[in-house]
CSV table of N, CA and C in Angstrom, one decimal:
chain,number,residue,atom,x,y,z
A,21,UNK,N,-31.3,26.8,-126.8
A,21,UNK,CA,-30.7,24.9,-127.2
A,21,UNK,C,-30.8,24.2,-125.9
A,22,UNK,N,-31.8,23.7,-125.5
A,22,UNK,CA,-31.6,22.7,-123.9
A,22,UNK,C,-30.5,21.8,-123.9
A,23,UNK,N,-30.1,21.7,-122.2
A,23,UNK,CA,-28.7,21.2,-122.4
A,23,UNK,C,-29.5,19.6,-121.6
A,24,UNK,N,-30.2,19.6,-121.5
A,24,UNK,CA,-30.7,18.4,-120.4
A,24,UNK,C,-31.9,17.7,-120.9
A,25,UNK,N,-32.2,16.5,-120.6
A,25,UNK,CA,-33.4,15.8,-120.9
A,25,UNK,C,-34.5,16.6,-120.0
A,26,UNK,N,-34.6,17.0,-119.3
A,26,UNK,CA,-35.1,18.2,-118.4
A,26,UNK,C,-36.0,19.3,-119.2
A,27,UNK,N,-34.7,20.1,-119.4
A,27,UNK,CA,-34.6,21.1,-120.4
A,27,UNK,C,-35.6,20.8,-121.5
A,28,UNK,N,-35.0,20.0,-122.3
A,28,UNK,CA,-35.9,19.4,-123.4
A,28,UNK,C,-37.5,19.8,-123.2
A,29,UNK,N,-37.8,18.5,-121.6
A,29,UNK,CA,-39.1,18.3,-121.8
A,29,UNK,C,-39.8,19.3,-120.9
A,30,UNK,N,-39.6,20.6,-120.4
A,30,UNK,CA,-39.8,22.0,-120.2
A,30,UNK,C,-40.0,22.3,-121.3
A,31,UNK,N,-39.2,22.5,-122.3
A,31,UNK,CA,-39.6,23.4,-123.6
A,31,UNK,C,-40.3,22.9,-124.3
A,32,UNK,N,-40.6,21.3,-124.3
A,32,UNK,CA,-41.5,20.8,-125.1
A,32,UNK,C,-43.1,21.5,-124.6
A,33,UNK,N,-43.0,21.2,-123.3
A,33,UNK,CA,-44.3,21.6,-122.6
A,33,UNK,C,-44.7,23.4,-123.0
A,34,UNK,N,-43.9,24.1,-123.0
A,34,UNK,CA,-44.2,25.6,-123.6
A,34,UNK,C,-44.5,25.6,-124.8
A,35,UNK,N,-43.7,24.8,-126.0
A,35,UNK,CA,-44.2,24.7,-126.8
A,35,UNK,C,-45.6,24.7,-127.4
A,36,UNK,N,-46.2,23.4,-126.5
A,36,UNK,CA,-47.3,22.8,-126.4
A,36,UNK,C,-48.4,23.2,-126.1
A,37,UNK,N,-48.3,24.2,-125.1
A,37,UNK,CA,-49.3,25.5,-124.7
A,37,UNK,C,-49.8,26.4,-125.7
A,38,UNK,N,-48.6,27.0,-126.3
A,38,UNK,CA,-48.7,27.9,-127.8
A,38,UNK,C,-49.7,27.1,-128.6
A,39,UNK,N,-49.6,25.6,-128.9
A,39,UNK,CA,-50.0,25.3,-129.7
A,39,UNK,C,-51.6,24.9,-130.1
A,40,UNK,N,-51.9,23.6,-130.3
A,40,UNK,CA,-53.4,23.6,-130.0
A,40,UNK,C,-54.1,22.3,-128.8
A,41,UNK,N,-53.0,22.3,-128.0
A,41,UNK,CA,-53.1,21.7,-126.5
A,41,UNK,C,-53.8,20.2,-127.0
A,42,UNK,N,-53.1,19.4,-128.0
A,42,UNK,CA,-53.9,18.2,-128.2
A,42,UNK,C,-53.5,17.3,-126.9
A,43,UNK,N,-54.0,16.3,-126.9
A,43,UNK,CA,-53.1,15.3,-125.6
A,43,UNK,C,-52.2,14.2,-126.1
A,44,UNK,N,-51.9,14.4,-127.6
A,44,UNK,CA,-51.0,13.6,-127.9
A,44,UNK,C,-49.4,14.0,-128.2
A,45,UNK,N,-49.7,15.4,-128.0
A,45,UNK,CA,-48.4,16.6,-128.2
A,45,UNK,C,-47.4,15.9,-126.8
A,46,UNK,N,-48.4,16.0,-125.8
A,46,UNK,CA,-47.2,15.5,-124.9
A,46,UNK,C,-46.4,13.8,-124.7
A,47,UNK,N,-47.0,13.5,-126.1
A,47,UNK,CA,-46.3,11.6,-125.9
A,47,UNK,C,-45.3,11.6,-127.1
A,48,UNK,N,-45.2,12.9,-127.6
A,48,UNK,CA,-44.0,12.8,-128.8
A,48,UNK,C,-42.7,12.7,-128.4
A,49,UNK,N,-42.3,13.3,-127.1
A,49,UNK,CA,-41.3,13.2,-126.7
A,49,UNK,C,-40.7,11.8,-126.0
A,50,UNK,N,-41.8,10.8,-125.4
A,50,UNK,CA,-41.8,9.7,-124.6
A,50,UNK,C,-41.5,8.7,-126.2
A,51,UNK,N,-42.4,8.7,-127.0
A,51,UNK,CA,-42.5,8.1,-128.8
A,51,UNK,C,-41.1,8.0,-129.2
A,52,UNK,N,-40.2,9.6,-129.5
A,52,UNK,CA,-38.8,9.6,-129.6
A,52,UNK,C,-38.3,8.5,-129.1
A,53,UNK,N,-38.0,9.0,-127.2
A,53,UNK,CA,-37.3,8.4,-127.0
A,53,UNK,C,-36.9,6.5,-126.4
A,54,UNK,N,-38.4,6.2,-127.1
A,54,UNK,CA,-38.6,4.8,-127.0
A,54,UNK,C,-38.1,4.3,-127.9
A,55,UNK,N,-38.1,4.7,-129.0
A,55,UNK,CA,-38.0,4.6,-130.7
A,55,UNK,C,-36.5,4.4,-130.6
A,56,UNK,N,-35.7,5.4,-130.3
A,56,UNK,CA,-34.3,5.4,-130.0
A,56,UNK,C,-33.4,4.6,-129.4
A,57,UNK,N,-34.4,4.3,-127.8
A,57,UNK,CA,-33.9,3.1,-127.2
A,57,UNK,C,-33.8,1.6,-127.6
A,58,UNK,N,-34.8,1.5,-128.5
A,58,UNK,CA,-35.4,0.4,-129.0
A,58,UNK,C,-34.0,0.1,-130.2
A,59,UNK,N,-34.3,0.8,-131.0
A,59,UNK,CA,-33.2,1.2,-131.9
A,59,UNK,C,-31.6,0.6,-131.1
A,60,UNK,N,-31.5,1.4,-130.2
A,60,UNK,CA,-29.8,1.4,-129.7
A,60,UNK,C,-29.9,0.0,-129.4
A,61,UNK,N,-30.9,-0.8,-128.5
A,61,UNK,CA,-31.0,-2.3,-127.9
A,61,UNK,C,-30.6,-3.1,-129.5
A,62,UNK,N,-31.3,-2.8,-130.4
A,62,UNK,CA,-31.2,-3.7,-131.9
A,62,UNK,C,-29.7,-3.5,-132.4
A,63,UNK,N,-29.1,-2.3,-132.1
A,63,UNK,CA,-27.9,-2.3,-132.7
A,63,UNK,C,-26.7,-3.0,-131.8
A,64,UNK,N,-27.0,-2.7,-130.2
A,64,UNK,CA,-26.3,-3.4,-129.7
A,64,UNK,C,-26.4,-4.7,-129.4
A,65,UNK,N,-27.7,-5.4,-129.2
A,65,UNK,CA,-27.8,-7.1,-128.9
A,65,UNK,C,-28.2,-7.4,-130.0
A,66,UNK,N,-28.5,-7.6,-131.0
A,66,UNK,CA,-29.1,-7.9,-132.0
A,66,UNK,C,-28.2,-7.8,-133.6
A,67,UNK,N,-27.3,-6.8,-133.6
A,67,UNK,CA,-26.8,-6.2,-134.7
A,67,UNK,C,-27.6,-6.1,-136.0
A,68,UNK,N,-28.4,-5.5,-135.7
A,68,UNK,CA,-29.4,-4.8,-136.7
A,68,UNK,C,-29.5,-3.2,-136.4
A,69,UNK,N,-29.7,-3.0,-138.1
A,69,UNK,CA,-29.7,-1.6,-137.8
A,69,UNK,C,-30.4,-0.8,-138.9
A,70,UNK,N,-31.5,0.1,-138.4
A,70,UNK,CA,-32.5,0.5,-139.7
A,70,UNK,C,-31.9,1.8,-139.8
A,71,UNK,N,-32.4,2.3,-141.2
A,71,UNK,CA,-31.9,3.8,-141.6
A,71,UNK,C,-32.9,5.1,-141.0
A,72,UNK,N,-32.6,5.9,-141.4
A,72,UNK,CA,-32.9,7.1,-140.8
A,72,UNK,C,-34.3,7.2,-141.1
A,73,UNK,N,-35.1,6.6,-142.4
A,73,UNK,CA,-36.2,7.1,-142.4
A,73,UNK,C,-37.3,5.8,-141.8
A,74,UNK,N,-36.8,4.5,-141.6
A,74,UNK,CA,-37.1,3.5,-141.2
A,74,UNK,C,-37.4,3.7,-139.4
A,75,UNK,N,-36.4,4.6,-139.0
A,75,UNK,CA,-36.2,4.9,-137.8
A,75,UNK,C,-37.7,5.8,-137.3
A,76,UNK,N,-37.8,7.0,-138.2
A,76,UNK,CA,-38.7,8.1,-138.9
A,76,UNK,C,-40.3,7.2,-138.4
A,77,UNK,N,-40.5,6.1,-139.5
A,77,UNK,CA,-41.8,5.3,-139.7
A,77,UNK,C,-41.9,4.5,-138.2
A,78,UNK,N,-40.8,3.8,-137.8
A,78,UNK,CA,-41.0,3.7,-136.3
A,78,UNK,C,-42.1,4.3,-135.5
A,79,UNK,N,-41.2,5.3,-135.3
A,79,UNK,CA,-41.6,6.1,-134.3
A,79,UNK,C,-42.8,6.9,-134.9
A,80,UNK,N,-43.2,7.1,-136.0
A,80,UNK,CA,-44.8,7.9,-136.2
A,80,UNK,C,-45.7,6.6,-136.0
A,81,UNK,N,-45.6,5.0,-136.3
A,81,UNK,CA,-46.0,4.7,-136.5
A,81,UNK,C,-46.5,4.2,-134.6
A,82,UNK,N,-45.6,3.9,-133.9
A,82,UNK,CA,-45.8,4.1,-132.6
A,82,UNK,C,-46.5,5.1,-132.3
A,83,UNK,N,-46.2,6.2,-131.9
A,83,UNK,CA,-47.2,7.6,-131.8
A,83,UNK,C,-48.6,7.1,-132.3
A,84,UNK,N,-48.7,6.6,-133.5
A,84,UNK,CA,-50.2,6.5,-134.0
A,84,UNK,C,-50.7,5.7,-133.2
A,85,UNK,N,-50.1,4.4,-132.6
A,85,UNK,CA,-50.5,3.3,-131.9
A,85,UNK,C,-51.0,3.6,-130.7
A,86,UNK,N,-50.1,4.3,-130.1
A,86,UNK,CA,-50.8,5.2,-128.7
A,86,UNK,C,-51.7,5.9,-128.6
A,87,UNK,N,-51.5,6.8,-129.7
A,87,UNK,CA,-52.3,7.7,-129.8
A,87,UNK,C,-53.9,6.9,-130.1
A,88,UNK,N,-54.0,6.1,-130.9
A,88,UNK,CA,-55.2,5.1,-131.2
A,88,UNK,C,-55.5,4.5,-129.9
A,89,UNK,N,-54.9,3.7,-129.2
A,89,UNK,CA,-54.8,3.2,-127.8
A,89,UNK,C,-55.2,3.9,-126.7
A,90,UNK,N,-55.1,5.1,-127.0
A,90,UNK,CA,-55.9,5.8,-125.8
A,90,UNK,C,-56.5,6.8,-126.1
A,91,UNK,N,-57.2,6.4,-127.5
A,91,UNK,CA,-58.2,7.6,-127.5
A,91,UNK,C,-57.9,9.1,-127.7
A,92,UNK,N,-57.0,9.7,-128.0
A,92,UNK,CA,-56.4,10.7,-127.7
A,92,UNK,C,-56.9,11.8,-128.6
A,93,UNK,N,-57.7,12.6,-127.9
A,93,UNK,CA,-58.1,14.0,-128.8
A,93,UNK,C,-58.3,13.8,-130.3
A,94,UNK,N,-58.3,15.0,-131.0
A,94,UNK,CA,-58.8,15.1,-131.9
A,94,UNK,C,-57.7,14.5,-133.0
A,95,UNK,N,-58.5,13.1,-134.1
A,95,UNK,CA,-57.5,12.9,-134.7
A,95,UNK,C,-57.1,13.4,-136.2
A,96,UNK,N,-57.9,14.4,-136.6
A,96,UNK,CA,-57.8,15.1,-137.7
A,96,UNK,C,-56.4,15.8,-137.8
A,97,UNK,N,-56.3,16.5,-136.6
A,97,UNK,CA,-54.9,17.2,-136.2
A,97,UNK,C,-54.1,16.4,-136.1
A,98,UNK,N,-53.8,15.2,-135.9
A,98,UNK,CA,-53.1,14.1,-135.8
A,98,UNK,C,-52.6,13.8,-136.9
A,99,UNK,N,-52.9,13.7,-137.4
A,99,UNK,CA,-53.3,13.2,-138.9
A,99,UNK,C,-52.7,14.3,-139.9
A,100,UNK,N,-53.0,15.6,-139.7
A,100,UNK,CA,-52.0,17.0,-140.4
A,100,UNK,C,-50.8,16.6,-140.1
A,101,UNK,N,-50.8,16.8,-138.6
A,101,UNK,CA,-49.4,16.9,-137.8
A,101,UNK,C,-48.5,16.3,-138.4
A,102,UNK,N,-49.0,14.9,-138.3
A,102,UNK,CA,-48.0,13.7,-139.6
A,102,UNK,C,-48.2,13.8,-140.8
A,103,UNK,N,-48.7,14.1,-141.6
A,103,UNK,CA,-48.6,14.4,-143.2
A,103,UNK,C,-48.0,15.7,-143.2
A,104,UNK,N,-47.4,16.5,-142.5
A,104,UNK,CA,-46.5,17.9,-142.6
A,104,UNK,C,-44.9,17.5,-142.1
A,105,UNK,N,-45.1,16.2,-141.6
A,105,UNK,CA,-43.4,15.8,-141.2
A,105,UNK,C,-42.5,15.5,-142.4
């Protein structure tokens, strides 16, 4: 189990090397952290809370948007990945 953010990123990179090697794989950690950071700010400064399902959908929507904007790799693999979550 990774103990630091740096360890998480290294282990994520290792897993990605064994997988399909798609560019969108590298965006996932940043997308998760960005979504959680926005949720944290909403709770701290706006007194708003999303449930777990809403947070998950926000993260997946953001990941899809980032991939679409950057024209990342094989979109069919990405859609399959999302469908399996």
